[in-house]
């Protein structure tokens, strides 16, 4: 079935609410879609309800930040929970609850420094929340469980931009470069689960752990990936042994590059028993990843256990 299983909403760092993304998915003729917000299932049920009204299927999902020093992996895992609502994913929600608390503390930390740098005492978490609710389509977060919001650096960027404290020309990419790596804000390190613990929680809820955008680890450079083929195969074996079952075929910003990297990944991953999903990592209009119309695939379904 035609599927795009990697989409983001304003419950994390996307620009649209779940209902708007469902409309976009229907417009693109998708049969199956997944909202994969960072470290939260907060918008999953709203997305599923909207998809159902439009005649397409949704799978409950999220994208979870992980850190695995053993193989130098600092990225994410996708968790998919076919046939389940968000409330049925107790172990995953428990794990995400810790991370969501950390994300909120991080934003409060950055706001403290923003008040200091800009000498503006009115830069508060309550004000950021008002800005978040007001953004996007009418309705927004009204009536939703606000504990499901995954606060990100994007929220800080949009808030400071709305307050006219950043230059009009500044993009989020430039903001990250100037303010974080290293920059004007002191570093705040988020606590993240490792690969095995993350995969274990997902599996406990009947879900499937999937590696997203694997080419990013190698700078989306097919020549580098081919040179490091043995190292990449070793990484994939580590993931497989750690309970990860799938790997994402992804949109790498151009048709030729996408085809080359996905063919390479499939060739290494298939013999190890991985199944394959398809995702464009769309964050919506106004972002540098407005890609829902760029990529999808004929998804074979989640494997039987």
C-alpha positions as CSV (number, residue, x, y, z in Angstrom):
1,X,0.0,0.0,0.0
2,X,1.2,3.6,-0.7
3,X,2.6,4.7,2.6
4,X,4.6,7.6,4.2
5,X,5.4,6.7,7.8
6,X,7.5,9.6,8.9
7,X,5.6,12.9,9.5
8,X,5.8,15.6,12.2
9,X,3.2,18.0,13.7
10,X,3.2,20.9,16.1
11,X,3.1,18.5,19.0
12,X,6.9,18.5,18.3
13,X,8.7,20.5,15.7
14,X,6.4,20.4,12.7
15,X,4.4,23.4,11.4
16,X,0.9,21.8,11.1
17,X,-1.5,20.2,13.5
18,X,-2.4,16.5,13.1
19,X,-5.7,17.2,11.3
20,X,-3.9,19.3,8.6
21,X,-1.3,16.6,8.1
22,X,-4.1,14.0,7.6
23,X,-5.6,16.3,4.9
24,X,-2.2,16.5,3.2
25,X,-1.8,12.7,3.3
26,X,-5.2,12.2,1.8
27,X,-4.4,14.8,-0.9
28,X,-1.2,12.8,-1.8
29,X,-3.3,9.6,-2.2
30,X,-1.7,7.8,0.7
31,X,-3.3,4.6,2.0
32,X,-1.3,4.5,5.2
33,X,0.4,7.3,7.2
34,X,2.1,7.7,10.5
35,X,2.6,10.8,12.7
36,X,6.1,10.3,14.2
37,X,6.5,13.3,16.6
38,X,9.7,13.5,18.6
39,X,9.5,11.7,21.9
40,X,5.7,12.0,22.1
41,X,2.5,10.2,21.2
42,X,0.5,13.3,22.1
43,X,-1.0,13.9,18.6
44,X,-1.3,10.2,17.6
45,X,-5.0,9.7,18.5
46,X,-6.0,13.0,16.9
47,X,-4.2,12.1,13.7
48,X,-5.8,8.6,13.6
49,X,-9.2,10.1,14.0
50,X,-8.7,12.6,11.2
51,X,-7.3,9.9,8.9
52,X,-10.3,7.7,9.6
53,X,-12.7,10.4,8.6
54,X,-10.7,10.8,5.3
55,X,-10.7,7.1,4.5
56,X,-7.0,6.4,5.1
57,X,-5.3,4.2,7.7
58,X,-3.0,5.5,10.4
59,X,-0.6,3.7,12.6
60,X,0.3,5.0,16.1
61,X,3.9,6.0,16.1
62,X,6.7,8.3,17.4
63,X,10.3,9.1,16.8
64,X,12.5,8.6,19.9
65,X,15.8,10.2,20.6
66,X,18.4,7.6,21.5
67,X,22.1,7.6,22.3
68,X,24.3,4.5,21.9
69,X,28.0,5.1,22.8
70,X,28.9,1.5,22.0
71,X,28.5,2.3,18.2
72,X,28.7,6.1,18.4
73,X,25.0,6.4,17.5
74,X,23.3,9.7,18.4
75,X,20.1,9.8,16.5
76,X,16.6,8.3,16.8
77,X,14.5,5.2,16.5
78,X,11.0,5.1,15.1
79,X,8.5,3.1,17.1
80,X,5.3,1.8,15.4
81,X,2.3,0.3,17.2
82,X,-0.1,-1.1,14.6
83,X,-3.6,-1.7,15.8
84,X,-3.1,0.2,19.1
85,X,-4.0,3.7,20.4
86,X,-1.6,5.8,22.2
87,X,-3.1,4.9,25.6
88,X,-2.2,1.2,25.0
89,X,1.5,1.9,24.7
90,X,2.2,2.0,28.5
91,X,5.9,1.1,28.5
92,X,6.8,3.5,25.7
93,X,4.7,6.3,27.3
94,X,6.6,5.7,30.6
95,X,9.9,6.0,28.8
96,X,8.8,9.1,26.9
97,X,7.5,10.7,30.0
98,X,11.0,11.0,31.4
99,X,12.3,12.5,28.1
100,X,9.3,15.0,27.8
101,X,10.1,16.2,31.3
102,X,13.7,16.8,30.3
103,X,12.7,18.6,27.1
104,X,10.5,21.0,29.1
105,X,13.4,21.6,31.6
106,X,15.7,22.3,28.7
107,X,13.4,24.9,27.2
108,X,13.0,26.6,30.6
109,X,16.8,26.6,30.9
110,X,17.1,28.3,27.4
111,X,14.4,30.8,28.4
112,X,16.4,31.7,31.5
113,X,19.4,32.5,29.3
114,X,17.2,34.3,26.7
115,X,15.9,36.6,29.5
116,X,19.5,37.3,30.5
117,X,20.8,37.9,27.0
118,X,17.9,40.0,25.8
119,X,17.1,41.6,29.2
120,X,13.5,40.6,28.8
121,X,11.7,39.4,31.9
122,X,8.6,38.6,29.9
123,X,10.1,35.6,28.1
124,X,8.4,32.9,30.0
125,X,7.2,29.3,29.6
126,X,3.6,30.4,29.9
127,X,4.1,32.8,27.0
128,X,5.7,30.2,24.9
129,X,2.7,27.9,25.5
130,X,0.4,30.7,24.3
131,X,2.5,31.1,21.2
132,X,2.4,27.4,20.6
133,X,-1.4,27.2,20.9
134,X,-1.9,30.2,18.7
135,X,0.2,28.8,15.9
136,X,-1.0,26.7,13.0
137,X,-4.6,26.0,12.2
138,X,-7.5,27.2,14.4
139,X,-8.1,24.9,17.3
140,X,-4.5,24.0,17.9
141,X,-3.9,22.5,21.3
142,X,-7.2,23.6,22.8
143,X,-8.7,20.7,24.7
144,X,-5.6,18.5,24.3
145,X,-3.4,17.1,27.0
146,X,-0.6,19.6,27.1
147,X,1.7,17.0,28.8
148,X,2.0,15.5,25.3
149,X,3.8,18.5,23.8
150,X,7.5,17.7,23.0
151,X,9.3,21.0,23.5
152,X,12.1,21.6,21.1
153,X,14.7,24.2,20.0
154,X,12.3,25.0,17.1
155,X,9.8,26.3,19.6
156,X,12.4,28.5,21.1
157,X,13.4,29.8,17.6
158,X,9.8,30.5,16.6
159,X,9.1,32.2,19.9
160,X,12.1,34.5,19.7
161,X,11.4,35.2,16.1
162,X,7.7,36.2,16.9
163,X,9.1,38.5,19.6
164,X,11.3,40.1,17.0
165,X,14.4,39.3,18.9
166,X,16.1,37.6,16.0
167,X,16.9,39.1,12.6
168,X,14.2,38.7,10.0
169,X,16.6,36.8,7.7
170,X,17.5,34.2,10.3
171,X,16.5,30.6,9.5
172,X,16.3,27.8,12.0
173,X,19.5,26.2,10.5
174,X,21.4,29.5,11.0
175,X,19.9,29.9,14.5
176,X,21.2,26.5,15.6
177,X,24.6,27.2,14.2
178,X,25.0,30.6,15.8
179,X,23.3,29.9,19.2
180,X,24.0,26.2,20.0
181,X,27.1,24.7,18.3
182,X,28.8,26.3,20.3
183,X,27.0,29.5,20.7
184,X,25.3,31.9,23.1
185,X,23.4,29.3,25.0
186,X,25.3,27.1,27.4
187,X,24.9,23.4,26.6
188,X,22.1,21.3,28.0
189,X,22.5,17.6,27.6
190,X,19.2,15.6,27.4
191,X,19.1,12.2,29.0
192,X,18.3,9.6,26.3
193,X,17.6,5.8,26.3
194,X,20.0,3.5,24.5
195,X,19.1,1.3,21.6
196,X,18.3,-1.8,23.5
197,X,16.2,-0.1,26.2
198,X,14.3,1.8,23.6
199,X,13.6,-1.3,21.4
200,X,12.7,-3.3,24.5
201,X,10.0,-0.7,25.6
202,X,8.6,-0.6,22.0
203,X,8.5,-4.4,21.8
204,X,6.8,-4.6,25.3
205,X,3.9,-2.6,23.8
206,X,3.6,-4.9,20.8
207,X,5.5,-2.4,18.6
208,X,8.3,-2.4,16.1
209,X,11.5,-0.4,16.3
210,X,12.8,1.0,13.0
211,X,16.0,2.9,12.2
212,X,15.2,6.2,10.4
213,X,17.2,8.0,7.7
214,X,20.2,5.7,8.0
215,X,22.2,7.6,5.4
216,X,22.4,10.7,7.7
217,X,25.0,8.9,9.7
218,X,27.2,9.0,6.7
219,X,26.4,12.6,5.6
220,X,24.0,11.2,2.9
221,X,27.2,10.4,0.9
222,X,26.9,7.2,-1.0
223,X,30.6,7.1,-1.9
224,X,31.5,7.3,1.8
225,X,28.9,4.6,2.6
226,X,30.4,2.3,0.0
227,X,33.9,2.9,1.4
228,X,32.7,2.1,4.9
229,X,30.5,-0.8,3.9
230,X,32.0,-3.2,6.5
231,X,31.6,-0.7,9.4
232,X,28.0,-0.1,8.3
233,X,27.2,-3.8,8.2
234,X,28.6,-4.1,11.8
235,X,26.3,-1.2,12.9
236,X,23.3,-2.9,11.4
237,X,24.1,-6.2,13.1
238,X,24.3,-4.3,16.4
239,X,20.8,-2.9,15.8
240,X,19.4,-6.2,14.9
241,X,20.8,-7.9,17.9
242,X,19.5,-5.0,20.0
243,X,15.9,-5.7,19.0
244,X,15.5,-3.3,16.1
245,X,13.5,-5.0,13.3
246,X,13.0,-2.5,10.6
247,X,14.9,0.2,8.6
248,X,13.5,3.2,6.8
249,X,13.9,3.9,3.1
250,X,14.0,7.6,3.0
251,X,13.9,10.8,0.9
252,X,17.5,12.1,0.6
253,X,16.6,15.4,-1.1
254,X,17.0,14.2,-4.7
255,X,15.8,11.3,-6.7
256,X,19.2,10.0,-7.8
257,X,20.7,10.2,-4.3
258,X,17.6,8.7,-2.8
259,X,17.7,5.7,-5.1
260,X,21.4,5.1,-4.6
261,X,21.3,5.3,-0.8
262,X,18.1,3.3,-0.4
263,X,19.4,0.5,-2.8
264,X,22.7,0.4,-0.8
265,X,20.8,0.2,2.6
266,X,18.4,-2.5,1.3
267,X,21.3,-4.6,0.0
268,X,23.0,-4.7,3.4
269,X,19.9,-4.8,5.6
270,X,17.8,-7.4,3.8
271,X,20.1,-10.4,4.5
272,X,20.0,-9.5,8.2
273,X,16.2,-9.9,8.3
274,X,15.2,-6.2,8.5
275,X,11.8,-5.2,7.0
276,X,11.4,-1.8,5.3
277,X,9.3,1.3,5.8
278,X,9.1,4.4,3.8
279,X,9.3,8.0,5.1
280,X,9.8,11.5,4.0
281,X,10.3,13.1,7.4
282,X,7.9,16.0,6.5
283,X,7.8,18.9,9.0
284,X,5.3,20.9,7.0
285,X,5.1,24.2,5.1
286,X,7.6,26.9,6.2
287,X,10.2,24.4,7.2
288,X,13.2,23.0,5.3
289,X,11.5,19.6,5.2
290,X,8.2,20.1,3.5
291,X,8.4,16.7,1.8
292,X,5.1,14.9,2.0
293,X,4.8,15.1,-1.8
294,X,8.3,14.0,-2.4
295,X,8.5,10.4,-1.3
296,X,6.3,7.4,-0.4
297,X,6.5,3.7,-1.1
298,X,4.7,0.4,-1.5
299,X,4.7,-0.8,2.1
300,X,4.4,-4.5,2.5
301,X,3.1,-4.3,6.1
302,X,4.5,-5.0,9.5
303,X,5.9,-8.6,9.8
304,X,3.9,-11.2,11.6
305,X,5.3,-12.5,14.9
